[in-house]
């Protein structure tokens, strides 16, 4: 009798600890839903545009960090950076899909995907490349100005030349 009682308690404990966990097929379904959402958003294509924007900004930064760099050096660096970012894009999107699967329910991911497939969602998808380009310019100017102000404040506080 004691053995049966122990077995029942053990089974109850196992059931109780796994009851709140998502079943494995739910995890797989959420991951598939996140990937479906990315397809609706044309996420791969959007990230390729983002790569182009990052590489365009990286050229001047490379030149500033390498004063003796020629135009050919900058072009070669940018080409290599583009290759590296593009090479890892599939991994980045897989990691992002996993993040969404871990943080959103299946219903939320399906709702999000449905919204992205709606008329307004498709308008957002169509407008996103131009919005990304415009916002990258806004963001770049914002960051550049903040860095200049921080450099001046640092130099004033530390008695050094601005960075």
Short mmCIF file of N, CA, C and O in Angstrom, two decimals, residues 24-81:
data_model
loop_
_atom_site.label_atom_id
_atom_site.label_comp_id
_atom_site.label_asym_id
_atom_site.label_seq_id
_atom_site.Cartn_x
_atom_site.Cartn_y
_atom_site.Cartn_z
N UNK A 24 5.79 19.85 -26.51
CA UNK A 24 6.78 20.06 -27.59
C UNK A 24 6.16 20.46 -28.92
O UNK A 24 6.70 21.29 -29.63
N UNK A 25 4.98 19.90 -29.26
CA UNK A 25 4.37 20.26 -30.54
C UNK A 25 3.90 21.71 -30.54
O UNK A 25 3.86 22.35 -31.57
N UNK A 26 3.56 22.26 -29.36
CA UNK A 26 3.18 23.66 -29.28
C UNK A 26 4.39 24.55 -29.55
O UNK A 26 4.27 25.57 -30.22
N UNK A 27 5.56 24.17 -29.03
CA UNK A 27 6.79 24.92 -29.29
C UNK A 27 7.08 24.90 -30.79
O UNK A 27 7.37 25.94 -31.38
N UNK A 28 6.98 23.73 -31.39
CA UNK A 28 7.22 23.61 -32.83
C UNK A 28 6.18 24.43 -33.61
O UNK A 28 6.52 25.07 -34.62
N UNK A 29 4.93 24.40 -33.16
CA UNK A 29 3.89 25.16 -33.85
C UNK A 29 4.15 26.66 -33.74
O UNK A 29 3.94 27.41 -34.71
N UNK A 30 4.59 27.12 -32.57
CA UNK A 30 4.90 28.55 -32.40
C UNK A 30 6.08 28.94 -33.28
O UNK A 30 6.08 30.01 -33.88
N UNK A 31 7.09 28.10 -33.37
CA UNK A 31 8.24 28.39 -34.23
C UNK A 31 7.80 28.46 -35.69
O UNK A 31 8.18 29.38 -36.42
N UNK A 32 6.98 27.52 -36.11
CA UNK A 32 6.47 27.54 -37.48
C UNK A 32 5.63 28.79 -37.73
O UNK A 32 5.71 29.41 -38.80
N UNK A 33 4.84 29.19 -36.73
CA UNK A 33 4.01 30.39 -36.87
C UNK A 33 4.89 31.64 -36.96
O UNK A 33 4.59 32.56 -37.73
N UNK A 34 5.97 31.68 -36.20
CA UNK A 34 6.90 32.82 -36.28
C UNK A 34 7.54 32.88 -37.66
O UNK A 34 7.67 33.95 -38.25
N UNK A 35 7.92 31.73 -38.18
CA UNK A 35 8.51 31.70 -39.53
C UNK A 35 7.49 32.11 -40.59
O UNK A 35 7.83 32.81 -41.55
N UNK A 36 6.24 31.72 -40.40
CA UNK A 36 5.17 32.12 -41.32
C UNK A 36 4.96 33.63 -41.25
O UNK A 36 4.76 34.29 -42.28
N UNK A 37 5.04 34.18 -40.05
CA UNK A 37 4.91 35.63 -39.88
C UNK A 37 6.04 36.34 -40.64
O UNK A 37 5.82 37.33 -41.32
N UNK A 38 7.26 35.81 -40.51
CA UNK A 38 8.40 36.41 -41.23
C UNK A 38 8.17 36.37 -42.74
O UNK A 38 8.53 37.31 -43.44
N UNK A 39 7.59 35.29 -43.22
CA UNK A 39 7.30 35.21 -44.65
C UNK A 39 6.29 36.28 -45.05
O UNK A 39 6.45 36.94 -46.08
N UNK A 40 5.26 36.49 -44.22
CA UNK A 40 4.24 37.50 -44.51
C UNK A 40 4.84 38.90 -44.51
O UNK A 40 4.41 39.78 -45.26
N UNK A 41 5.84 39.10 -43.65
CA UNK A 41 6.49 40.41 -43.55
C UNK A 41 7.61 40.60 -44.57
O UNK A 41 8.22 41.67 -44.61
N UNK A 42 7.91 39.55 -45.33
CA UNK A 42 9.06 39.58 -46.25
C UNK A 42 10.33 39.92 -45.47
O UNK A 42 11.15 40.71 -45.91
N UNK A 43 10.44 39.31 -44.29
CA UNK A 43 11.51 39.65 -43.36
C UNK A 43 12.90 39.43 -43.95
O UNK A 43 13.80 40.23 -43.73
N UNK A 44 13.10 38.37 -44.71
CA UNK A 44 14.42 38.11 -45.30
C UNK A 44 14.82 39.27 -46.23
O UNK A 44 15.93 39.78 -46.16
N UNK A 45 13.88 39.69 -47.08
CA UNK A 45 14.16 40.78 -48.00
C UNK A 45 14.42 42.09 -47.25
O UNK A 45 15.29 42.88 -47.63
N UNK A 46 13.67 42.31 -46.16
CA UNK A 46 13.87 43.53 -45.37
C UNK A 46 15.24 43.53 -44.72
O UNK A 46 15.91 44.57 -44.65
N UNK A 47 15.69 42.39 -44.26
CA UNK A 47 17.01 42.32 -43.63
C UNK A 47 18.12 42.50 -44.66
O UNK A 47 19.17 43.05 -44.34
N UNK A 48 17.89 42.09 -45.89
CA UNK A 48 18.88 42.36 -46.95
C UNK A 48 19.01 43.86 -47.19
O UNK A 48 20.12 44.37 -47.38
N UNK A 49 17.91 44.57 -47.13
CA UNK A 49 17.95 46.03 -47.26
C UNK A 49 18.70 46.62 -46.07
O UNK A 49 19.54 47.51 -46.22
N UNK A 50 18.42 46.10 -44.87
CA UNK A 50 19.12 46.59 -43.68
C UNK A 50 20.63 46.35 -43.79
O UNK A 50 21.43 47.20 -43.42
N UNK A 51 21.02 45.22 -44.33
CA UNK A 51 22.44 44.93 -44.53
C UNK A 51 23.06 45.99 -45.44
O UNK A 51 24.14 46.51 -45.15
N UNK A 52 22.39 46.31 -46.54
CA UNK A 52 22.91 47.34 -47.44
C UNK A 52 23.08 48.67 -46.72
O UNK A 52 24.07 49.38 -46.93
N UNK A 53 22.12 49.02 -45.86
CA UNK A 53 22.20 50.29 -45.12
C UNK A 53 23.36 50.27 -44.13
O UNK A 53 24.09 51.26 -43.99
N UNK A 54 23.55 49.15 -43.45
CA UNK A 54 24.64 49.02 -42.48
C UNK A 54 25.98 49.13 -43.19
O UNK A 54 26.89 49.84 -42.74
N UNK A 55 26.12 48.44 -44.30
CA UNK A 55 27.38 48.46 -45.05
C UNK A 55 27.68 49.86 -45.56
O UNK A 55 28.83 50.32 -45.50
N UNK A 56 26.66 50.57 -46.03
CA UNK A 56 26.87 51.94 -46.51
C UNK A 56 27.39 52.84 -45.39
O UNK A 56 28.23 53.71 -45.62
N UNK A 57 26.91 52.63 -44.16
CA UNK A 57 27.37 53.43 -43.02
C UNK A 57 28.75 52.96 -42.53
O UNK A 57 29.48 53.73 -41.93
N UNK A 58 29.07 51.70 -42.78
CA UNK A 58 30.33 51.15 -42.28
C UNK A 58 31.54 51.68 -43.04
O UNK A 58 32.63 51.78 -42.47
N UNK A 59 31.37 52.03 -44.31
CA UNK A 59 32.49 52.53 -45.10
C UNK A 59 33.15 53.75 -44.49
O UNK A 59 34.37 53.74 -44.24
N UNK A 60 32.40 54.80 -44.20
CA UNK A 60 33.00 55.98 -43.57
C UNK A 60 33.60 55.68 -42.19
O UNK A 60 34.64 56.23 -41.83
N UNK A 61 32.98 54.79 -41.44
CA UNK A 61 33.53 54.42 -40.13
C UNK A 61 34.86 53.69 -40.29
O UNK A 61 35.80 53.93 -39.54
N UNK A 62 34.93 52.81 -41.28
CA UNK A 62 36.19 52.10 -41.54
C UNK A 62 37.28 53.08 -41.93
O UNK A 62 38.39 53.03 -41.44
N UNK A 63 36.93 54.01 -42.82
CA UNK A 63 37.91 55.01 -43.26
C UNK A 63 38.41 55.84 -42.07
O UNK A 63 39.60 56.12 -41.95
N UNK A 64 37.51 56.22 -41.17
CA UNK A 64 37.89 57.02 -40.01
C UNK A 64 38.81 56.23 -39.08
O UNK A 64 39.72 56.80 -38.47
N UNK A 65 38.58 54.93 -38.98
CA UNK A 65 39.40 54.11 -38.08
C UNK A 65 40.73 53.70 -38.73
O UNK A 65 41.63 53.26 -38.04
N UNK A 66 40.82 53.82 -40.04
CA UNK A 66 42.01 53.44 -40.79
C UNK A 66 42.44 54.63 -41.67
O UNK A 66 42.16 54.66 -42.86
N UNK A 67 43.11 55.62 -41.09
CA UNK A 67 43.42 56.86 -41.82
C UNK A 67 44.15 56.64 -43.16
O UNK A 67 43.97 57.41 -44.08
N UNK A 68 44.94 55.60 -43.27
CA UNK A 68 45.68 55.36 -44.51
C UNK A 68 44.91 54.55 -45.53
O UNK A 68 45.44 54.23 -46.60
N UNK A 69 43.65 54.22 -45.25
CA UNK A 69 42.88 53.36 -46.15
C UNK A 69 42.59 54.07 -47.46
O UNK A 69 42.24 55.26 -47.49
N UNK A 70 42.74 53.33 -48.53
CA UNK A 70 42.41 53.86 -49.86
C UNK A 70 40.94 53.57 -50.15
O UNK A 70 40.28 52.82 -49.41
N UNK A 71 40.44 54.15 -51.23
CA UNK A 71 39.07 53.85 -51.64
C UNK A 71 38.91 52.35 -51.88
O UNK A 71 37.87 51.77 -51.54
N UNK A 72 39.93 51.73 -52.48
CA UNK A 72 39.88 50.28 -52.74
C UNK A 72 39.82 49.50 -51.42
O UNK A 72 39.10 48.49 -51.33
N UNK A 73 40.55 49.95 -50.40
CA UNK A 73 40.50 49.30 -49.09
C UNK A 73 39.09 49.37 -48.51
O UNK A 73 38.57 48.38 -47.98
N UNK A 74 38.49 50.55 -48.60
CA UNK A 74 37.15 50.74 -48.06
C UNK A 74 36.16 49.85 -48.81
O UNK A 74 35.33 49.17 -48.20
N UNK A 75 36.28 49.81 -50.13
CA UNK A 75 35.38 48.97 -50.93
C UNK A 75 35.55 47.50 -50.57
O UNK A 75 34.57 46.76 -50.45
N UNK A 76 36.79 47.06 -50.40
CA UNK A 76 37.06 45.66 -50.05
C UNK A 76 36.48 45.34 -48.67
O UNK A 76 35.84 44.31 -48.49
N UNK A 77 36.69 46.23 -47.70
CA UNK A 77 36.14 46.01 -46.37
C UNK A 77 34.61 45.91 -46.44
O UNK A 77 34.01 45.01 -45.84
N UNK A 78 33.99 46.82 -47.16
CA UNK A 78 32.53 46.82 -47.27
C UNK A 78 32.03 45.53 -47.93
O UNK A 78 31.01 44.97 -47.52
N UNK A 79 32.75 45.07 -48.94
CA UNK A 79 32.37 43.82 -49.60
C UNK A 79 32.47 42.64 -48.62
O UNK A 79 31.58 41.78 -48.57
N UNK A 80 33.55 42.61 -47.84
CA UNK A 80 33.72 41.55 -46.85
C UNK A 80 32.64 41.61 -45.77
O UNK A 80 32.09 40.58 -45.37
N UNK A 81 32.34 42.83 -45.30
CA UNK A 81 31.30 42.98 -44.29
C UNK A 81 29.96 42.51 -44.84
O UNK A 81 29.23 41.79 -44.16
#
